Amino acid sequence: MKHRTSPNRSPQSRAPLFEALADYVKQPKAAFHTPGHKQGRGIDPAWRQLVGDNIFRMDLTVLPETDCLFHPTGVLKAAQALAAKAYQADHSYFLVNGSTGGNLAMLMGVLFPGDKIIVPRHTHKSVIAGLIMSGALPVYIHPEINKEWGLILNVSPETVERSLDKNPGARAVFVSSPTYHGICCDLEKIVKLAHLNDRVVMVDQAHGPHFLFHPSLPTSAMEAGADICVESTHKLISGLTQASMLHVKGPNIDTRDLEEVLLLTQSTSPSYLLMASLDLARRQMALHGRELLEKSIKISVKLKKDINAVKGLYCLNPEDVKPFKLDPSKLIVFVDKLGLTGYQASQILNEKYNIQAEMADWDHVAFIFTLADGPAEAGKLLAALKALAGSCQPNTRLKKLDIQFPSNYPAMSLTPREAFFAGYKTIPLKDSVGEISTEFFTVYPPGIPVIVPGERITKEAVEYLRDMKKIGAILVGPEAGQPGKIRVVA
Ligand SMILES: Cc1ncc(COP(=O)(O)O)c(C=O)c1O
């Protein structure tokens, strides 16, 4: 159930970690501990001049007053307990390595080597990394696609059900909801199907840390009854970059195992600034989430209509993704009718109109509209989009579906882990069709691997990567070291 009230005197009005740090900076302590800048005294003066002193004073470490993330008994314990309450979880864990770290922890903390997991192939690369590290065996399932827009939607309950029937031994079902584009699957149905068969349900909710706090937003993983979910508090609400949370509910997760993995995979020096931002983001959402989201959702819904009234532009509507749900915080604006690629439009918006988008793809640009935004921001974006459209010749629409994210995935030849550790040879990407990749190839954002370790490389994937590179996409993977080359199983 979504949050209803936000009484200021509820326990949620406390921010135990933030309050402890704020108290600590007033005390005359002499620091003989890390970090070596000693509460800012040793920091580069140019930086201190720009941002002031307190931010550095609060950059503390494990102390009796600040508690320890991996054995919390004081303010961190209290802060995480408040987060669990706000997020309707039994346990919440603060993460300092983003949802990337959370995905690794979910997979390694729940699965044993050789365990089967039903997992969408269009998942974020950190999930595949979790498969490599855990040694779990993926059973890939595939999303529905909106052919008109060439857009990956999400996985349907029917697809999950078919996979459950075919794989009675699978231990878990993994879903990414929402996707980078804000498209959410029917989590309630998927959870029901999986739980009928005693499967653990893990949800990558990196882009949905706000869902619980407004009734018009899609159902969150914890509301839907998922066993465990990760969310990037930094992506859509007010956590600092990298600050994320992991939530657990019900008896299906062994928290002792999970905590051990969190201890293994996270820094032993977690940032107190990041963790304080989690404490405050939780407080803000619990107390004011509903009203803040009410305002920003209203404005972004109106903005979407206004964008759709501009000739040559199209902003994705909820009807386009049915029966999936669309998060109104995501504005996916197609610019192909202007004769521009998303990358070109994004560059013009940045350089000419000072509008910085969240991401671009070959035919669209994506913007996020959050609780930080209001009518002024909406006006600025709309004016820039109008000016952009006015300066282009409509009619020169790029041939639709010229470039399409590969959807004909080959069967897995080796597990991601086997391929990752296999002996390899390095060959030109253009000659790699039919070979088994030992590594990832990803366009970032959105970070969904085009090539995954263990799969035979397809012509479609090689052509997609070639075409995306040509139009300015950032290819993350082997490109960084040896452009145009890839490691394949020897
Ligand atoms: C669906 C999805 N999951 C996980 C991640 C990783 O999140 P983070 O950047 O917080 O590590 C991302 C990042 O873009 C993502 O899009």
Short mmCIF file of C-alpha atoms and ligand atoms in Angstrom, two decimals:
data_model
loop_
_atom_site.label_atom_id
_atom_site.label_comp_id
_atom_site.label_asym_id
_atom_site.label_seq_id
_atom_site.Cartn_x
_atom_site.Cartn_y
_atom_site.Cartn_z
CA MET A 1 0.00 0.00 0.00
CA LYS A 2 1.25 3.46 -0.89
CA HIS A 3 2.05 5.95 1.86
CA ARG A 4 -0.91 8.05 2.88
CA THR A 5 0.02 10.47 5.61
CA SER A 6 3.19 12.27 6.52
CA PRO A 7 2.89 13.44 10.12
CA ASN A 8 5.83 15.62 10.98
CA ARG A 9 6.09 14.16 14.45
CA SER A 10 6.27 10.57 13.28
CA PRO A 11 9.53 8.67 13.85
CA GLN A 12 10.17 9.28 10.15
CA SER A 13 10.91 12.93 10.94
CA ARG A 14 14.21 11.80 12.43
CA ALA A 15 17.40 11.34 10.40
CA PRO A 16 19.65 9.57 12.92
CA LEU A 17 22.80 9.39 10.83
CA PHE A 18 22.56 12.92 9.49
CA GLU A 19 21.81 14.25 12.97
CA ALA A 20 24.83 12.42 14.41
CA LEU A 21 27.12 13.90 11.75
CA ALA A 22 25.65 17.36 12.23
CA ASP A 23 26.31 17.08 16.00
CA TYR A 24 29.77 15.71 15.50
CA VAL A 25 31.01 18.59 13.36
CA LYS A 26 30.29 20.97 16.26
CA GLN A 27 32.53 19.05 18.64
CA PRO A 28 36.16 20.06 19.24
CA LYS A 29 37.58 16.65 18.32
CA ALA A 30 41.14 16.36 17.13
CA ALA A 31 41.10 13.89 14.23
CA PHE A 32 43.82 11.24 14.11
CA HIS A 33 41.92 8.97 11.77
CA THR A 34 41.03 8.65 8.10
CA PRO A 35 40.21 10.38 5.82
CA GLY A 36 43.58 12.06 5.59
CA HIS A 37 42.17 15.48 4.74
CA LYS A 38 41.16 15.60 8.44
CA GLN A 39 37.71 17.11 8.07
CA GLY A 40 38.78 19.42 5.30
CA ARG A 41 41.92 20.98 6.81
CA GLY A 42 44.07 19.23 4.23
CA ILE A 43 41.72 19.57 1.30
CA ASP A 44 42.67 21.56 -1.79
CA PRO A 45 41.73 25.17 -0.88
CA ALA A 46 40.10 25.76 -4.30
CA TRP A 47 37.58 23.06 -3.54
CA ARG A 48 36.90 24.31 -0.02
CA GLN A 49 36.43 27.82 -1.31
CA LEU A 50 33.82 26.57 -3.75
CA VAL A 51 31.74 24.42 -1.42
CA GLY A 52 32.51 25.54 2.13
CA ASP A 53 33.76 23.64 5.19
CA ASN A 54 30.94 21.50 6.55
CA ILE A 55 30.73 19.04 3.73
CA PHE A 56 34.34 18.02 4.49
CA ARG A 57 33.79 18.04 8.24
CA MET A 58 31.01 15.51 7.69
CA ASP A 59 33.20 13.25 5.56
CA LEU A 60 33.90 10.97 8.49
CA THR A 61 34.66 7.33 9.07
CA VAL A 62 33.69 4.54 11.46
CA LEU A 63 33.72 6.18 14.91
CA PRO A 64 31.77 5.45 18.08
CA GLU A 65 29.44 8.35 17.23
CA THR A 66 28.96 7.47 13.54
CA ASP A 67 28.45 3.69 13.78
CA CYS A 68 29.65 0.96 11.43
CA LEU A 69 27.73 -0.06 8.30
CA PHE A 70 28.74 -3.69 8.57
CA HIS A 71 28.02 -4.13 12.27
CA PRO A 72 25.48 -1.40 12.95
CA THR A 73 24.47 -0.88 16.55
CA GLY A 74 23.81 2.87 16.72
CA VAL A 75 22.76 5.59 14.31
CA LEU A 76 23.23 3.51 11.16
CA LYS A 77 21.11 0.75 12.63
CA ALA A 78 18.41 3.30 13.44
CA ALA A 79 18.67 4.95 10.01
CA GLN A 80 18.35 1.64 8.16
CA ALA A 81 15.42 0.60 10.37
CA LEU A 82 13.60 3.83 9.48
CA ALA A 83 14.32 3.15 5.80
CA ALA A 84 12.88 -0.35 6.13
CA LYS A 85 9.73 1.06 7.69
CA ALA A 86 9.34 3.72 5.01
CA TYR A 87 9.93 1.23 2.22
CA GLN A 88 7.63 -1.42 3.74
CA ALA A 89 10.54 -3.85 4.02
CA ASP A 90 11.67 -6.07 6.86
CA HIS A 91 15.29 -4.96 6.38
CA SER A 92 16.89 -2.18 4.38
CA TYR A 93 20.58 -1.87 3.67
CA PHE A 94 22.44 1.27 2.64
CA LEU A 95 24.60 0.79 -0.44
CA VAL A 96 27.53 2.96 -1.44
CA ASN A 97 28.24 1.38 -4.81
CA GLY A 98 24.93 2.09 -6.50
CA SER A 99 22.42 -0.48 -7.62
CA THR A 100 25.35 -2.14 -9.35
CA GLY A 101 26.54 -3.23 -5.91
CA GLY A 102 22.98 -4.18 -4.95
CA ASN A 103 22.51 -6.40 -7.99
CA LEU A 104 25.80 -8.17 -7.24
CA ALA A 105 24.74 -8.67 -3.62
CA MET A 106 21.26 -9.97 -4.56
CA LEU A 107 22.63 -12.59 -6.92
CA MET A 108 25.61 -13.64 -4.82
CA GLY A 109 23.70 -13.49 -1.55
CA VAL A 110 20.81 -15.68 -2.68
CA LEU A 111 22.18 -18.07 -5.29
CA PHE A 112 24.78 -20.81 -5.19
CA PRO A 113 26.99 -21.76 -8.14
CA GLY A 114 24.89 -23.85 -10.51
CA ASP A 115 21.52 -22.48 -9.32
CA LYS A 116 19.19 -21.63 -12.18
CA ILE A 117 17.67 -18.17 -12.36
CA ILE A 118 15.09 -16.90 -14.84
CA VAL A 119 16.37 -13.51 -15.91
CA PRO A 120 15.57 -11.06 -18.72
CA ARG A 121 18.31 -10.87 -21.34
CA HIS A 122 17.73 -7.08 -21.61
CA THR A 123 18.96 -6.58 -18.08
CA HIS A 124 21.60 -4.11 -16.84
CA LYS A 125 25.18 -5.33 -17.15
CA SER A 126 25.58 -5.48 -13.36
CA VAL A 127 23.10 -8.37 -13.34
CA ILE A 128 25.23 -10.32 -15.80
CA ALA A 129 28.23 -9.41 -13.62
CA GLY A 130 26.33 -10.93 -10.68
CA LEU A 131 25.84 -14.11 -12.72
CA ILE A 132 29.57 -14.27 -13.41
CA MET A 133 30.45 -13.76 -9.75
CA SER A 134 27.81 -16.09 -8.32
CA GLY A 135 28.23 -18.83 -10.91
CA ALA A 136 24.44 -19.03 -11.25
CA LEU A 137 22.98 -20.35 -14.51
CA PRO A 138 20.80 -17.86 -16.36
CA VAL A 139 17.70 -18.93 -18.20
CA TYR A 140 17.18 -15.88 -20.37
CA ILE A 141 13.70 -14.61 -21.13
CA HIS A 142 12.92 -11.91 -23.65
CA PRO A 143 10.92 -8.71 -23.47
CA GLU A 144 7.97 -7.59 -25.54
CA ILE A 145 8.86 -4.97 -28.12
CA ASN A 146 6.82 -2.04 -29.42
CA LYS A 147 7.50 -2.45 -33.12
CA GLU A 148 6.25 1.01 -34.05
CA TRP A 149 8.82 2.71 -31.85
CA GLY A 150 11.44 -0.03 -31.94
CA LEU A 151 11.32 0.14 -28.16
CA ILE A 152 12.06 -2.64 -25.70
CA LEU A 153 9.12 -2.80 -23.29
CA ASN A 154 9.46 -5.39 -20.52
CA VAL A 155 8.77 -9.04 -19.83
CA SER A 156 5.17 -10.25 -19.64
CA PRO A 157 3.83 -12.55 -16.90
CA GLU A 158 3.04 -15.08 -19.66
CA THR A 159 6.71 -15.21 -20.66
CA VAL A 160 7.71 -15.70 -17.03
CA GLU A 161 5.07 -18.41 -16.62
CA ARG A 162 6.26 -20.31 -19.69
CA SER A 163 9.82 -20.19 -18.43
CA LEU A 164 8.75 -21.38 -14.96
CA ASP A 165 6.95 -24.33 -16.55
CA LYS A 166 9.96 -25.24 -18.64
CA ASN A 167 12.43 -24.84 -15.79
CA PRO A 168 10.92 -26.46 -12.72
CA GLY A 169 14.31 -26.47 -11.01
CA ALA A 170 14.86 -22.70 -11.23
CA ARG A 171 15.48 -21.13 -7.80
CA ALA A 172 14.70 -17.55 -8.60
CA VAL A 173 13.06 -15.09 -10.96
CA PHE A 174 14.74 -11.77 -11.65
CA VAL A 175 12.98 -8.76 -13.18
CA SER A 176 14.07 -5.24 -14.01
CA SER A 177 11.15 -2.94 -13.39
CA PRO A 178 11.13 -0.12 -14.36
CA THR A 179 13.52 -0.22 -17.31
CA TYR A 180 15.81 2.72 -17.99
CA HIS A 181 12.92 4.14 -20.03
CA GLY A 182 10.53 3.85 -17.08
CA ILE A 183 8.55 0.86 -18.42
CA CYS A 184 7.23 -1.40 -15.67
CA CYS A 185 6.03 -4.98 -15.83
CA ASP A 186 3.12 -6.52 -13.94
CA LEU A 187 5.10 -7.28 -10.80
CA GLU A 188 2.14 -8.49 -8.77
CA LYS A 189 1.32 -11.21 -11.29
CA ILE A 190 4.95 -12.23 -11.70
CA VAL A 191 5.46 -12.44 -7.93
CA LYS A 192 2.34 -14.58 -7.57
CA LEU A 193 3.47 -16.96 -10.32
CA ALA A 194 6.95 -17.30 -8.87
CA HIS A 195 5.79 -17.72 -5.28
CA LEU A 196 3.29 -20.41 -6.28
CA ASN A 197 6.38 -22.43 -7.10
CA ASP A 198 8.52 -21.26 -4.17
CA ARG A 199 10.84 -19.19 -6.30
CA VAL A 200 12.62 -16.15 -4.89
CA VAL A 201 11.71 -12.92 -6.68
CA MET A 202 14.47 -10.33 -7.11
CA VAL A 203 13.71 -6.94 -8.60
CA ASP A 204 16.09 -4.39 -10.05
CA GLN A 205 14.11 -1.24 -9.26
CA ALA A 206 17.07 1.06 -9.84
CA HIS A 207 14.82 3.61 -11.55
CA GLY A 208 11.90 3.37 -9.13
CA PRO A 209 12.92 4.66 -5.67
CA HIS A 210 9.89 7.00 -5.69
CA PHE A 211 7.19 4.48 -6.60
CA LEU A 212 5.99 3.82 -3.07
CA PHE A 213 5.29 7.42 -2.34
CA HIS A 214 2.55 8.34 -4.80
CA PRO A 215 -0.64 6.41 -5.61
CA SER A 216 -0.54 7.14 -9.33
CA LEU A 217 2.93 5.62 -9.77
CA PRO A 218 3.45 1.97 -10.74
CA THR A 219 3.38 -0.65 -8.00
CA SER A 220 6.73 -0.94 -6.24
CA ALA A 221 8.54 -4.23 -5.71
CA MET A 222 7.89 -4.29 -1.97
CA GLU A 223 4.16 -3.56 -2.48
CA ALA A 224 3.99 -6.36 -5.04
CA GLY A 225 5.44 -8.83 -2.55
CA ALA A 226 8.92 -9.29 -4.06
CA ASP A 227 11.46 -10.88 -1.72
CA ILE A 228 14.29 -8.50 -2.43
CA CYS A 229 14.83 -5.36 -4.50
CA VAL A 230 17.49 -2.82 -5.18
CA GLU A 231 16.88 0.83 -5.96
CA SER A 232 19.06 3.77 -6.89
CA THR A 233 18.04 6.47 -4.45
CA HIS A 234 20.36 8.73 -6.42
CA LYS A 235 18.60 8.28 -9.74
CA LEU A 236 15.11 9.72 -9.27
CA ILE A 237 15.10 11.12 -5.73
CA SER A 238 17.61 13.00 -3.62
CA GLY A 239 20.40 10.55 -2.78
CA LEU A 240 23.89 11.60 -3.80
CA THR A 241 25.34 9.80 -6.81
CA GLN A 242 26.07 6.13 -5.97
CA ALA A 243 23.75 6.11 -2.94
CA SER A 244 21.31 3.19 -3.22
CA MET A 245 19.33 0.81 -1.03
CA LEU A 246 18.57 -2.87 -0.86
CA HIS A 247 15.25 -3.96 0.65
CA VAL A 248 14.27 -7.42 1.87
CA LYS A 249 10.86 -8.70 2.89
CA GLY A 250 9.54 -12.08 4.00
CA PRO A 251 11.15 -15.36 4.93
CA ASN A 252 12.71 -16.33 1.57
CA ILE A 253 15.98 -14.42 1.96
CA ASP A 254 18.66 -15.48 4.40
CA THR A 255 19.81 -12.07 5.64
CA ARG A 256 22.90 -13.61 7.24
CA ASP A 257 24.08 -14.74 3.76
CA LEU A 258 23.16 -11.41 2.23
CA GLU A 259 24.98 -9.41 4.90
CA GLU A 260 28.08 -11.52 4.41
CA VAL A 261 28.07 -10.71 0.69
CA LEU A 262 27.51 -7.00 1.35
CA LEU A 263 30.53 -7.11 3.63
CA LEU A 264 32.57 -8.86 0.94
CA THR A 265 31.60 -6.64 -1.96
CA GLN A 266 31.36 -3.13 -0.50
CA SER A 267 34.14 -0.80 0.52
CA THR A 268 35.27 -1.12 4.12
CA SER A 269 35.28 2.69 4.08
CA PRO A 270 31.72 3.54 3.05
CA SER A 271 31.15 7.24 2.51
CA TYR A 272 29.23 8.92 5.33
CA LEU A 273 28.17 11.66 2.95
CA LEU A 274 26.50 9.10 0.70
CA MET A 275 24.89 7.35 3.65
CA ALA A 276 23.66 10.62 5.17
CA SER A 277 22.08 11.42 1.82
CA LEU A 278 20.19 8.12 2.02
CA ASP A 279 19.00 8.95 5.52
CA LEU A 280 17.73 12.35 4.36
CA ALA A 281 16.25 11.12 1.08
CA ARG A 282 14.24 8.55 3.03
CA ARG A 283 13.06 11.24 5.47
CA GLN A 284 12.12 13.57 2.66
CA MET A 285 10.10 10.89 0.88
CA ALA A 286 8.40 9.63 4.04
CA LEU A 287 7.38 13.13 5.14
CA HIS A 288 6.84 14.99 1.88
CA GLY A 289 7.11 12.45 -0.93
CA ARG A 290 3.47 12.51 -1.83
CA GLU A 291 3.13 16.27 -2.16
CA LEU A 292 6.48 16.67 -3.94
CA LEU A 293 5.63 13.94 -6.42
CA GLU A 294 2.09 15.23 -6.88
CA LYS A 295 3.53 18.52 -8.07
CA SER A 296 6.19 17.08 -10.36
CA ILE A 297 3.92 14.40 -11.87
CA LYS A 298 1.25 17.00 -12.72
CA ILE A 299 3.79 19.21 -14.43
CA SER A 300 5.47 16.37 -16.33
CA VAL A 301 2.11 15.03 -17.59
CA LYS A 302 1.25 18.50 -18.90
CA LEU A 303 4.76 18.89 -20.34
CA LYS A 304 4.34 15.62 -22.23
CA LYS A 305 1.14 16.95 -23.82
CA ASP A 306 2.86 20.21 -24.74
CA ILE A 307 5.79 18.37 -26.31
CA ASN A 308 3.38 16.28 -28.32
CA ALA A 309 1.82 19.45 -29.70
CA VAL A 310 5.18 20.42 -31.23
CA LYS A 311 5.37 19.44 -34.90
CA GLY A 312 8.04 16.84 -35.53
CA LEU A 313 8.35 15.61 -31.93
CA TYR A 314 6.73 12.69 -30.16
CA CYS A 315 6.86 12.03 -26.44
CA LEU A 316 6.10 8.46 -25.43
CA ASN A 317 2.61 8.07 -23.88
CA PRO A 318 1.35 5.44 -21.42
CA GLU A 319 -0.86 4.00 -24.22
CA ASP A 320 2.25 3.21 -26.28
CA VAL A 321 3.57 0.75 -23.70
CA LYS A 322 0.32 -1.00 -22.72
CA PRO A 323 -0.21 -3.38 -20.97
CA PHE A 324 3.00 -2.22 -19.27
CA LYS A 325 3.03 0.93 -17.14
CA LEU A 326 5.08 4.05 -17.81
CA ASP A 327 6.66 6.17 -15.09
CA PRO A 328 5.63 9.80 -15.73
CA SER A 329 9.06 10.98 -14.54
CA LYS A 330 10.56 9.76 -17.82
CA LEU A 331 10.11 11.87 -20.92
CA ILE A 332 11.15 9.85 -23.96
CA VAL A 333 11.14 12.24 -26.89
CA PHE A 334 11.46 10.89 -30.44
CA VAL A 335 13.25 13.32 -32.75
CA ASP A 336 13.65 11.21 -35.88
CA LYS A 337 10.97 13.16 -37.75
CA LEU A 338 13.22 16.20 -37.45
CA GLY A 339 15.84 14.33 -39.46
CA LEU A 340 18.10 14.17 -36.40
CA THR A 341 19.45 11.26 -34.43
CA GLY A 342 18.92 11.38 -30.68
CA TYR A 343 22.64 12.05 -30.26
CA GLN A 344 22.53 15.04 -32.60
CA ALA A 345 19.45 16.45 -30.90
CA SER A 346 21.01 15.96 -27.48
CA GLN A 347 24.19 17.73 -28.56
CA ILE A 348 22.29 20.70 -30.00
CA LEU A 349 20.12 20.94 -26.88
CA ASN A 350 23.23 20.99 -24.74
CA GLU A 351 25.41 23.33 -26.75
CA LYS A 352 22.77 25.75 -28.00
CA TYR A 353 20.10 25.68 -25.31
CA ASN A 354 21.94 24.52 -22.16
CA ILE A 355 19.64 21.55 -21.78
CA GLN A 356 21.44 18.44 -20.58
CA ALA A 357 19.49 15.24 -21.28
CA GLU A 358 19.65 12.00 -19.33
CA MET A 359 20.47 9.90 -22.38
CA ALA A 360 20.16 9.68 -26.13
CA ASP A 361 19.58 6.78 -28.46
CA TRP A 362 19.56 6.67 -32.21
CA ASP A 363 16.04 8.10 -32.63
CA HIS A 364 15.16 9.63 -29.26
CA VAL A 365 16.36 11.64 -26.31
CA ALA A 366 15.34 10.83 -22.73
CA PHE A 367 14.86 13.42 -19.98
CA ILE A 368 13.99 12.82 -16.36
CA PHE A 369 11.58 15.12 -14.55
CA THR A 370 11.79 14.73 -10.79
CA LEU A 371 10.63 16.27 -7.52
CA ALA A 372 13.41 18.82 -7.99
CA ASP A 373 11.69 20.22 -11.08
CA GLY A 374 8.87 22.71 -11.40
CA PRO A 375 7.14 24.94 -13.95
CA ALA A 376 10.33 26.88 -14.72
CA GLU A 377 12.25 23.75 -15.71
CA ALA A 378 9.31 22.47 -17.74
CA GLY A 379 9.10 25.81 -19.55
CA LYS A 380 12.81 25.80 -20.29
CA LEU A 381 12.76 22.29 -21.74
CA LEU A 382 9.64 22.97 -23.80
CA ALA A 383 11.05 26.22 -25.20
CA ALA A 384 14.29 24.50 -26.17
CA LEU A 385 12.47 21.59 -27.82
CA LYS A 386 10.25 24.03 -29.74
CA ALA A 387 13.28 25.98 -30.91
CA LEU A 388 15.04 22.77 -31.91
CA ALA A 389 12.02 21.56 -33.88
CA GLY A 390 11.56 25.00 -35.47
CA SER A 391 15.15 25.00 -36.69
CA CYS A 392 14.83 21.62 -38.44
CA GLN A 393 13.08 20.52 -41.58
CA PRO A 394 10.29 18.13 -40.67
CA ASN A 395 9.65 15.59 -43.47
CA THR A 396 13.17 14.28 -43.44
CA ARG A 397 12.24 11.50 -41.05
CA LEU A 398 15.06 9.03 -40.57
CA LYS A 399 14.04 5.68 -41.88
CA LYS A 400 12.24 4.13 -38.93
CA LEU A 401 13.88 1.05 -37.46
CA ASP A 402 17.08 1.68 -39.39
CA ILE A 403 18.95 0.77 -36.24
CA GLN A 404 17.36 -1.67 -33.89
CA PHE A 405 18.65 -3.15 -30.67
CA PRO A 406 19.27 -6.82 -31.48
CA SER A 407 16.32 -8.96 -30.49
CA ASN A 408 17.27 -12.33 -31.96
CA TYR A 409 19.51 -13.52 -29.20
CA PRO A 410 21.46 -16.70 -29.81
CA ALA A 411 21.24 -19.58 -27.37
CA MET A 412 23.80 -19.43 -24.56
CA SER A 413 26.79 -21.61 -25.47
CA LEU A 414 28.65 -21.21 -22.18
CA THR A 415 27.51 -19.69 -18.89
CA PRO A 416 28.62 -16.08 -18.40
CA ARG A 417 31.08 -17.31 -15.77
CA GLU A 418 32.57 -20.09 -17.94
CA ALA A 419 33.01 -17.69 -20.84
CA PHE A 420 34.44 -14.90 -18.68
CA PHE A 421 37.22 -17.16 -17.40
CA ALA A 422 37.78 -19.07 -20.67
CA GLY A 423 41.00 -18.87 -22.66
CA TYR A 424 40.55 -16.19 -25.30
CA LYS A 425 41.87 -14.76 -28.53
CA THR A 426 41.45 -11.15 -29.62
CA ILE A 427 39.93 -10.63 -33.06
CA PRO A 428 38.34 -7.76 -34.98
CA LEU A 429 34.70 -7.30 -33.99
CA LYS A 430 33.70 -7.31 -37.66
CA ASP A 431 35.06 -10.88 -38.03
CA SER A 432 33.54 -12.18 -34.81
CA VAL A 433 30.14 -13.45 -36.02
CA GLY A 434 29.61 -17.00 -34.78
CA GLU A 435 32.36 -16.83 -32.14
CA ILE A 436 31.60 -17.07 -28.40
CA SER A 437 32.28 -13.80 -26.62
CA THR A 438 34.20 -13.81 -23.34
CA GLU A 439 33.20 -10.23 -22.61
CA PHE A 440 30.46 -7.61 -22.60
CA PHE A 441 29.75 -5.05 -25.25
CA THR A 442 27.37 -2.36 -24.04
CA VAL A 443 26.04 0.93 -25.27
CA TYR A 444 25.93 3.16 -22.22
CA PRO A 445 23.47 4.42 -21.32
CA PRO A 446 21.32 2.36 -20.97
CA GLY A 447 23.93 -0.31 -20.16
CA ILE A 448 22.04 -3.31 -21.53
CA PRO A 449 24.67 -5.63 -22.99
CA VAL A 450 24.46 -6.08 -26.74
CA ILE A 451 26.92 -8.94 -26.40
CA VAL A 452 27.06 -11.06 -23.25
CA PRO A 453 29.87 -13.46 -22.27
CA GLY A 454 28.90 -16.97 -23.30
CA GLU A 455 26.74 -16.09 -26.31
CA ARG A 456 27.63 -16.62 -29.94
CA ILE A 457 28.03 -13.22 -31.53
CA THR A 458 25.40 -12.45 -34.17
CA LYS A 459 25.63 -10.44 -37.38
CA GLU A 460 22.78 -8.31 -36.04
CA ALA A 461 24.78 -7.41 -32.90
CA VAL A 462 27.94 -6.54 -34.84
CA GLU A 463 26.01 -4.36 -37.27
CA TYR A 464 24.13 -2.66 -34.46
CA LEU A 465 27.38 -1.81 -32.65
CA ARG A 466 28.98 -0.59 -35.89
CA ASP A 467 25.99 1.64 -36.69
CA MET A 468 25.65 2.98 -33.16
CA LYS A 469 29.33 3.87 -33.05
CA LYS A 470 28.98 5.70 -36.35
CA ILE A 471 26.24 7.95 -34.95
CA GLY A 472 28.11 8.77 -31.76
CA ALA A 473 27.00 6.23 -29.14
CA ILE A 474 29.38 5.49 -26.31
CA LEU A 475 30.41 1.84 -26.50
CA VAL A 476 31.54 0.47 -23.17
CA GLY A 477 33.57 -2.69 -23.15
CA PRO A 478 36.65 -3.80 -24.99
CA GLU A 479 36.50 -0.67 -27.16
CA ALA A 480 38.28 1.26 -24.44
CA GLY A 481 41.47 -0.80 -24.83
CA GLN A 482 41.51 -1.97 -28.42
CA PRO A 483 38.95 -0.22 -30.62
CA GLY A 484 37.20 -2.54 -33.03
CA LYS A 485 38.45 -5.70 -31.30
CA ILE A 486 36.79 -8.28 -29.08
CA ARG A 487 37.94 -11.25 -27.01
CA VAL A 488 36.33 -14.52 -27.97
CA VAL A 489 36.77 -18.05 -26.67
CA ALA A 490 39.98 -19.48 -28.11
C1 LIG B 1 18.17 -0.94 -14.81
C2 LIG B 1 19.44 -0.57 -14.09
N1 LIG B 1 19.87 -1.34 -13.07
C3 LIG B 1 20.99 -1.05 -12.38
C4 LIG B 1 21.74 0.05 -12.71
C5 LIG B 1 22.97 0.34 -11.92
O1 LIG B 1 22.69 1.40 -11.05
P1 LIG B 1 23.82 2.31 -10.38
O2 LIG B 1 24.21 3.31 -11.44
O3 LIG B 1 23.12 2.92 -9.22
O4 LIG B 1 24.93 1.43 -10.00
C6 LIG B 1 21.33 0.89 -13.76
C7 LIG B 1 22.13 2.06 -14.12
O5 LIG B 1 21.94 2.72 -15.08
C8 LIG B 1 20.15 0.57 -14.48
O6 LIG B 1 19.74 1.32 -15.50
#
